[in-house]
XYZ file of C-alpha atoms in Angstrom:
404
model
C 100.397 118.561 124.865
C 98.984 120.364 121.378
C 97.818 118.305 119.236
C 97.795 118.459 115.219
C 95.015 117.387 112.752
C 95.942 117.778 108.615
C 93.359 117.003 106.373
C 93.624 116.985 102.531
C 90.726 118.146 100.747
C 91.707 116.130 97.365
C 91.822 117.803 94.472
C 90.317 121.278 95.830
C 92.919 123.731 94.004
C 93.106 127.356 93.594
C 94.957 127.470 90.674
C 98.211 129.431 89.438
C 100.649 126.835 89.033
C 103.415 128.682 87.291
C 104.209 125.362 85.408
C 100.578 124.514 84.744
C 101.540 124.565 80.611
C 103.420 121.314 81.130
C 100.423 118.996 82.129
C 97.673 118.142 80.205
C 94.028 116.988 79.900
C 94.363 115.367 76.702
C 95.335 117.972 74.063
C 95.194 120.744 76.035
C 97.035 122.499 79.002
C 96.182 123.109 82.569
C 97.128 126.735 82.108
C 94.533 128.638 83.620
C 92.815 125.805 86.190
C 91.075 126.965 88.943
C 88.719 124.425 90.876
C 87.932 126.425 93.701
C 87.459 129.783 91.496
C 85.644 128.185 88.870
C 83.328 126.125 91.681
C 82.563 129.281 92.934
C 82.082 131.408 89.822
C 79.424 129.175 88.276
C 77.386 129.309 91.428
C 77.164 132.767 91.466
C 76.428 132.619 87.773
C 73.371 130.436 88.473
C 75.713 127.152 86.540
C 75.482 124.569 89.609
C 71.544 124.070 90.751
C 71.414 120.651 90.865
C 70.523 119.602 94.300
C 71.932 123.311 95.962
C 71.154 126.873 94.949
C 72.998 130.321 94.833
C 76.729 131.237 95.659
C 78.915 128.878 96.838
C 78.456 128.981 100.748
C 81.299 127.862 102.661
C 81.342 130.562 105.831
C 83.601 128.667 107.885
C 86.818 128.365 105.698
C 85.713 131.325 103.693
C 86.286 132.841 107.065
C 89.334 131.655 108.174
C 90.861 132.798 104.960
C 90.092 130.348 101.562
C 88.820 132.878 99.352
C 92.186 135.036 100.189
C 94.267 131.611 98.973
C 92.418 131.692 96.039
C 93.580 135.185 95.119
C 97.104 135.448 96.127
C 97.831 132.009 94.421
C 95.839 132.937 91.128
C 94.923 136.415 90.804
C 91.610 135.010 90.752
C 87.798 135.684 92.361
C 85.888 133.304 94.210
C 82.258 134.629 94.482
C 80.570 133.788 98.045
C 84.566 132.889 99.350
C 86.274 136.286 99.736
C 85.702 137.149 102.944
C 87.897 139.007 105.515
C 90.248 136.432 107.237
C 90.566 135.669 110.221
C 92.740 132.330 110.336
C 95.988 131.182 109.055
C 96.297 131.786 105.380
C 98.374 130.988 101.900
C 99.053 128.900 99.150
C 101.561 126.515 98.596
C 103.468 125.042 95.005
C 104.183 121.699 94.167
C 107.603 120.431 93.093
C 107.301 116.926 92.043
C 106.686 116.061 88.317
C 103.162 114.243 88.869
C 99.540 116.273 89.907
C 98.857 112.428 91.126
C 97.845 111.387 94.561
C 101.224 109.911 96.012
C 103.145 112.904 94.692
C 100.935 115.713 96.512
C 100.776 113.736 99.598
C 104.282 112.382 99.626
C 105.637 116.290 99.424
C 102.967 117.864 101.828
C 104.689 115.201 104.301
C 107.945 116.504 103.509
C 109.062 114.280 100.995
C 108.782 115.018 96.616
C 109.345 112.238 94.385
C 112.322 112.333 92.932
C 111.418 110.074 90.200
C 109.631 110.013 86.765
C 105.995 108.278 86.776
C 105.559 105.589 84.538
C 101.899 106.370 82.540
C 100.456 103.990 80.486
C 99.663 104.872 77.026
C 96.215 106.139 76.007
C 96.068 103.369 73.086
C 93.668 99.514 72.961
C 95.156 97.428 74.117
C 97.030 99.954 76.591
C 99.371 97.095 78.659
C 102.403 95.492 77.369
C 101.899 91.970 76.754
C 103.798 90.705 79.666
C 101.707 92.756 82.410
C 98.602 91.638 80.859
C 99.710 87.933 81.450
C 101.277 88.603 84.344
C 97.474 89.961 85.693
C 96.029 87.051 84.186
C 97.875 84.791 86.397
C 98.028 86.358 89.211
C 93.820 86.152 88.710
C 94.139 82.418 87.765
C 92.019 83.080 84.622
C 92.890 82.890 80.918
C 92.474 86.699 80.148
C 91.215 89.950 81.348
C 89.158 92.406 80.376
C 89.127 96.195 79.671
C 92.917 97.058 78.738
C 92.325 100.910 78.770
C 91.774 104.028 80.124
C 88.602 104.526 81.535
C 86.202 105.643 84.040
C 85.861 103.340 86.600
C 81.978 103.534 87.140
C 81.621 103.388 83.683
C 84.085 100.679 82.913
C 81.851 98.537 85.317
C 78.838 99.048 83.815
C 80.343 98.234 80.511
C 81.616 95.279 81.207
C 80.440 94.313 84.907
C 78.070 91.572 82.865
C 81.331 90.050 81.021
C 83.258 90.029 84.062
C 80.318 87.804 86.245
C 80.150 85.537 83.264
C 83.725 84.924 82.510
C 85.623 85.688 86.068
C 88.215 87.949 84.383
C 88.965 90.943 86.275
C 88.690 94.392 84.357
C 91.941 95.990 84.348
C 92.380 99.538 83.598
C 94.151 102.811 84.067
C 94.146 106.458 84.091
C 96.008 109.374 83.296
C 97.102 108.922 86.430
C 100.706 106.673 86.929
C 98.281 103.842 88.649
C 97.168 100.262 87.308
C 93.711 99.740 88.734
C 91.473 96.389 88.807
C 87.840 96.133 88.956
C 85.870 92.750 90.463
C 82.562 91.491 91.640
C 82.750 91.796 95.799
C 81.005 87.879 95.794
C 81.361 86.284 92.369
C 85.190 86.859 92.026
C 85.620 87.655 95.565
C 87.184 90.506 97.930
C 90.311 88.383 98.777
C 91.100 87.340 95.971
C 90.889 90.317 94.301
C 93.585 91.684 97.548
C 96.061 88.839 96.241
C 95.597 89.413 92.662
C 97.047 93.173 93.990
C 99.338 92.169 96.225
C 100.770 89.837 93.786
C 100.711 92.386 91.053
C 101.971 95.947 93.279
C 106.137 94.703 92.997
C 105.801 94.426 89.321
C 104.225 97.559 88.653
C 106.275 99.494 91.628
C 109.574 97.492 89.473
C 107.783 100.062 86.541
C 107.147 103.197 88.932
C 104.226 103.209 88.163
C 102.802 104.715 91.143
C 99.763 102.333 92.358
C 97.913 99.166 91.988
C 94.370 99.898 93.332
C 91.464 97.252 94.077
C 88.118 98.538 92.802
C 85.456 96.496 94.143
C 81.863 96.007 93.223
C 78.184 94.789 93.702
C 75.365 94.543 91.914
C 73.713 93.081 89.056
C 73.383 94.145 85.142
C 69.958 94.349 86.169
C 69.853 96.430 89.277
C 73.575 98.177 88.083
C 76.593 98.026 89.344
C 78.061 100.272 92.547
C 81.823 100.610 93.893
C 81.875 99.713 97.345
C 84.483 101.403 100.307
C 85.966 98.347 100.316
C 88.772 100.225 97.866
C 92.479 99.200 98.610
C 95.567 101.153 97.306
C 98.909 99.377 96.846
C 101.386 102.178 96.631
C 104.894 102.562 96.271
C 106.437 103.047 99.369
C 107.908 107.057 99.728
C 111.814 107.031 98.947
C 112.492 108.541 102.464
C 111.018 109.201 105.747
C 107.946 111.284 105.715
C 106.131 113.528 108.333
C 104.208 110.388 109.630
C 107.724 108.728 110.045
C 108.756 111.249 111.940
C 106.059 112.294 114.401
C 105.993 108.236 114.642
C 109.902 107.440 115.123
C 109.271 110.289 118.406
C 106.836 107.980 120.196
C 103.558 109.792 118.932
C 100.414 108.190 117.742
C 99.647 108.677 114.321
C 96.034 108.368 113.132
C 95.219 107.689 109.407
C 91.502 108.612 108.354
C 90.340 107.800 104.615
C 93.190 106.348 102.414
C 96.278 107.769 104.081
C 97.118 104.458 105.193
C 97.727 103.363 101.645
C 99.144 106.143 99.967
C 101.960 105.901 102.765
C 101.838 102.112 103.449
C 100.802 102.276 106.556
C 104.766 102.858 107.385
C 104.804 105.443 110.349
C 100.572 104.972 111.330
C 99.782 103.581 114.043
C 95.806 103.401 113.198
C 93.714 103.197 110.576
C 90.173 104.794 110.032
C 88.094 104.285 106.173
C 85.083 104.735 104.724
C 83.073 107.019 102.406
C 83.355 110.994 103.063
C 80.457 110.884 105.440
C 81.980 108.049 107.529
C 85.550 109.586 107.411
C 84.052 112.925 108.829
C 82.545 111.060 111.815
C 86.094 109.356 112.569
C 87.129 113.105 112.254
C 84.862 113.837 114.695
C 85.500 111.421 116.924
C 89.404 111.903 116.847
C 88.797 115.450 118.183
C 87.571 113.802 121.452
C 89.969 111.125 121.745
C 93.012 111.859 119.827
C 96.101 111.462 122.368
C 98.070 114.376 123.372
C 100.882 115.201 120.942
C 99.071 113.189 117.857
C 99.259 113.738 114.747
C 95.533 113.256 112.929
C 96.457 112.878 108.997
C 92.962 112.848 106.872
C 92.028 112.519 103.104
C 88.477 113.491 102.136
C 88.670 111.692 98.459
C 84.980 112.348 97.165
C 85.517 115.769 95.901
C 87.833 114.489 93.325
C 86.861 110.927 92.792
C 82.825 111.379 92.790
C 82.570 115.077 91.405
C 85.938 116.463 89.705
C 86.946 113.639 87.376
C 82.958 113.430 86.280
C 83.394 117.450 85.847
C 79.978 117.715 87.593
C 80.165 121.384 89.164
C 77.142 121.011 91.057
C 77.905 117.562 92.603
C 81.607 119.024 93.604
C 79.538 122.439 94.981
C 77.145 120.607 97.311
C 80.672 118.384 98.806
C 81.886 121.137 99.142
C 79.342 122.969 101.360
C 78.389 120.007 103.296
C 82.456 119.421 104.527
C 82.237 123.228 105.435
C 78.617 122.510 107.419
C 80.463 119.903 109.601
C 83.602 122.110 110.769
C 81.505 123.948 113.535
C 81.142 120.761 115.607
C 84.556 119.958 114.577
C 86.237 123.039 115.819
C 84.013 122.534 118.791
C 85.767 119.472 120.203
C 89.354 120.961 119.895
C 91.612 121.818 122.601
C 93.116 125.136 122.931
C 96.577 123.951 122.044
C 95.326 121.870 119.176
C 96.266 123.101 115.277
C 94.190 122.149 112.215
C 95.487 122.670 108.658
C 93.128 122.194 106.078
C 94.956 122.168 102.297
C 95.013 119.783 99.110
C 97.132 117.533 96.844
C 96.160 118.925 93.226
C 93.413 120.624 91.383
C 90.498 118.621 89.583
C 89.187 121.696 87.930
C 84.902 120.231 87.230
C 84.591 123.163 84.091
C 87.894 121.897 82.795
C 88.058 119.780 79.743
C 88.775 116.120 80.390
C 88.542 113.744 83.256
C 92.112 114.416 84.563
C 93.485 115.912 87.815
C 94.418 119.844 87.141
C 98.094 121.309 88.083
C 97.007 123.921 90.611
C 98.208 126.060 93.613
C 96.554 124.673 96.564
C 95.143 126.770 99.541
C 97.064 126.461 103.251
C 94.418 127.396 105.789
C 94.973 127.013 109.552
C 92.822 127.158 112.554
C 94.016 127.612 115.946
C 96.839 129.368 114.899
C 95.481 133.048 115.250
C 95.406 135.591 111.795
C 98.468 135.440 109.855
C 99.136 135.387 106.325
C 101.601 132.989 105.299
C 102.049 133.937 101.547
C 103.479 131.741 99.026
C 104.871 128.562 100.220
C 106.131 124.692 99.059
C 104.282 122.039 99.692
C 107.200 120.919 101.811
C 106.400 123.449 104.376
C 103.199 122.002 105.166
C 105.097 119.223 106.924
C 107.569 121.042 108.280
C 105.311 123.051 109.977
C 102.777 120.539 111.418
C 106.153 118.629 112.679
C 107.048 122.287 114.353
C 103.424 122.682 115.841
C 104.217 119.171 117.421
C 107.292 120.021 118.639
C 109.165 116.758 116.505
C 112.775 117.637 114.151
C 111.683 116.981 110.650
C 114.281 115.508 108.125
C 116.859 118.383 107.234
C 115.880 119.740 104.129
C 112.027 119.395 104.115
C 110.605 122.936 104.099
C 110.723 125.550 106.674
C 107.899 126.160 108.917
C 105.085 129.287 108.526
C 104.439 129.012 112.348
């Protein structure tokens, strides 16, 4: 029975979003985005040397078709990408208001949000009053600390010190719809930092705002501070049955690698697989040789944006990049010859964009197993459809139309 793996390469756009004008990195719009062009245009310009050299050298999804996506969804070039393809190929749009995490997974699995996302303002203090006690509790502590919008790893090292001294937890946001809380791994503790979310995830769903995420740490002022994988997302659950719902509610196995657990609530997975990039790619791995028949594999690789795009470091996004693309070989190896693999994205985090916000981008559709065929211009929507298709499950009426 075929098999299906879809993995999200977060944040890897290819730009033209016809409503790109209506999101912003601060002042200015995301008209004109491109992460995968731009990626690729500095290396070939000699911008992105730092720890890799030359054009941007991705020969097995340049191959199957990305550097095509890139041009049909933006008119644009991607040096070292544009060879002839000879996979499954396209782009698909978004539909839901947000270029967040939730809202590009929630509508590649057949479901956009239907709602508004609460943001938080971009002011000090940044919570109301209320929340901020209501974090403070939940933390048993008299206060907290950061109340902004912030980097994470540098929020930590700002205040990492404070926090070990005084036991309040370091609350903070983005631009993102999310509500995000930083703590010491052994001086405040893991668990309690989980309850201090757990407690915290039906006020802030009660807001839509969109997640409560754990951020914890180790380290010393000293020695510095470092995120571990220990990362936990509370997020909202989606409004209506998604593509893991459905390949679930048929009496498939549904495997979650990286944080697809959390951005869907684990509602329709049946297993869970996390760790850092390098770690997800060996559970990748793995589930190639022991996936079940008539599966559905459903992966996020989360490094590109979180460790490279928001810290708009080209080279550092460049060298992710080209090491995901090293591994495929061994990947494609393992599969069956009934098994389908669609590799696409949620949003665009554009590394020679201004800011330290996600992008509003096209993202590329690229399939193996599934022979040469141009798919065109699709919705996000049809991602899901299709996988369901592949699988041979109904999706919900009205989620997208398969490119099969």
């Amino acid at each position: 029975m075929a098999r299906a793996f879809l993995v999200v390469m977060d944040s890897v756009g290819c730009g033209g979003a016809q409503d790109a004008d209506k999101f912003f990195n601060g002042d200015v719009p995301d008209t004109g985005a491109n992460t995968l062009a731009h990626i690729a245009q500095a290396c070939a310009d000699g911008k992105a040397e730092e720890g890799r050299s030359g054009p941007l050298h991705m020969p097995n999804l340049a191959g199957l078709g990305l550097g095509a996506a890139v041009k049909l969804a933006s008119g644009d070039e991607a040096p070292g990408l544009m060879a002839k393809p000879v996979g499954l190929w396209g782009a698909a749009s978004e539909v839901s208001m947000g270029k967040d995490t939730p809202s590009g997974h929630w509508e590649l699995a057949g479901v956009p949000v239907p709602w508004d996302w609460t943001y938080f303002p971009d002011t000090k203090p940044t919570f109301p009053d209320d929340l901020t006690q209501a974090a403070a509790r939940a933390a048993g502590t008299d206060g907290i600390l950061g109340n902004c919008h912030a980097s994470g790893t540098a929020i930590i090292e700002e205040l990492g010190e404070e926090h070990m001294r005084t036991g309040w937890p370091i609350c903070y946001t983005s631009a993102d719809s999310v509500f995000q809380i930083a703590a010491h791994e052994e001086t405040f503790g893991l668990q309690r930092l989980y309850d201090m979310c757990e407690e915290l995830a039906p006020v802030l769903h009660g807001m839509n705002v969109g997640r409560v995420i754990a951020r914890p740490f180790i380290g010393t002022k000293e020695q510095g501070f470092t995120r571990t994988t220990n990362r936990h997302d509370y997020a909202m659950e989606p409004p209506s049955p998604t593509l893991c719902d459905w390949v679930h509610d048929a009496g498939r196995h549904v495997y979650a690698i990286g944080k697809i657990g959390d951005i869907f609530s684990r509602r329709g997975i049946d297993e869970v697989r996390k760790g850092a990039d390098k770690d997800l790619m060996g559970h990748l791995l793995d589930l190639a040789d022991q996936a079940v028949d008539g599966s559905l594999t459903f992966a996020n690789f989360v490094e590109f944006d979180s460790l490279f795009g928001h810290r708009r470091d080209v080279s550092g996004y460049a060298r992710a990049l080209e090491w995901f693309d090293s591994c495929l070989p061994e990947f494609f190896a393992k599969l069956g010859k009934d098994d389908m693999v669609i590799f696409t994205a949620d949003h665009g985090n554009d590394p020679t964009w201004v800011g330290g916000d996600h992008t509003r981008e096209r993202v590329p559709v690229i399939g193996y197993g599934l022979g040469e065929k141009e798919i065109g211009l699709r919705g996000f929507v049809d991602v899901g459809a299709s996988v369901a298709a592949h699988l041979g499950v109904p999706p919900a009426q009205g989620t997208g139309k398969s490119f099969l």
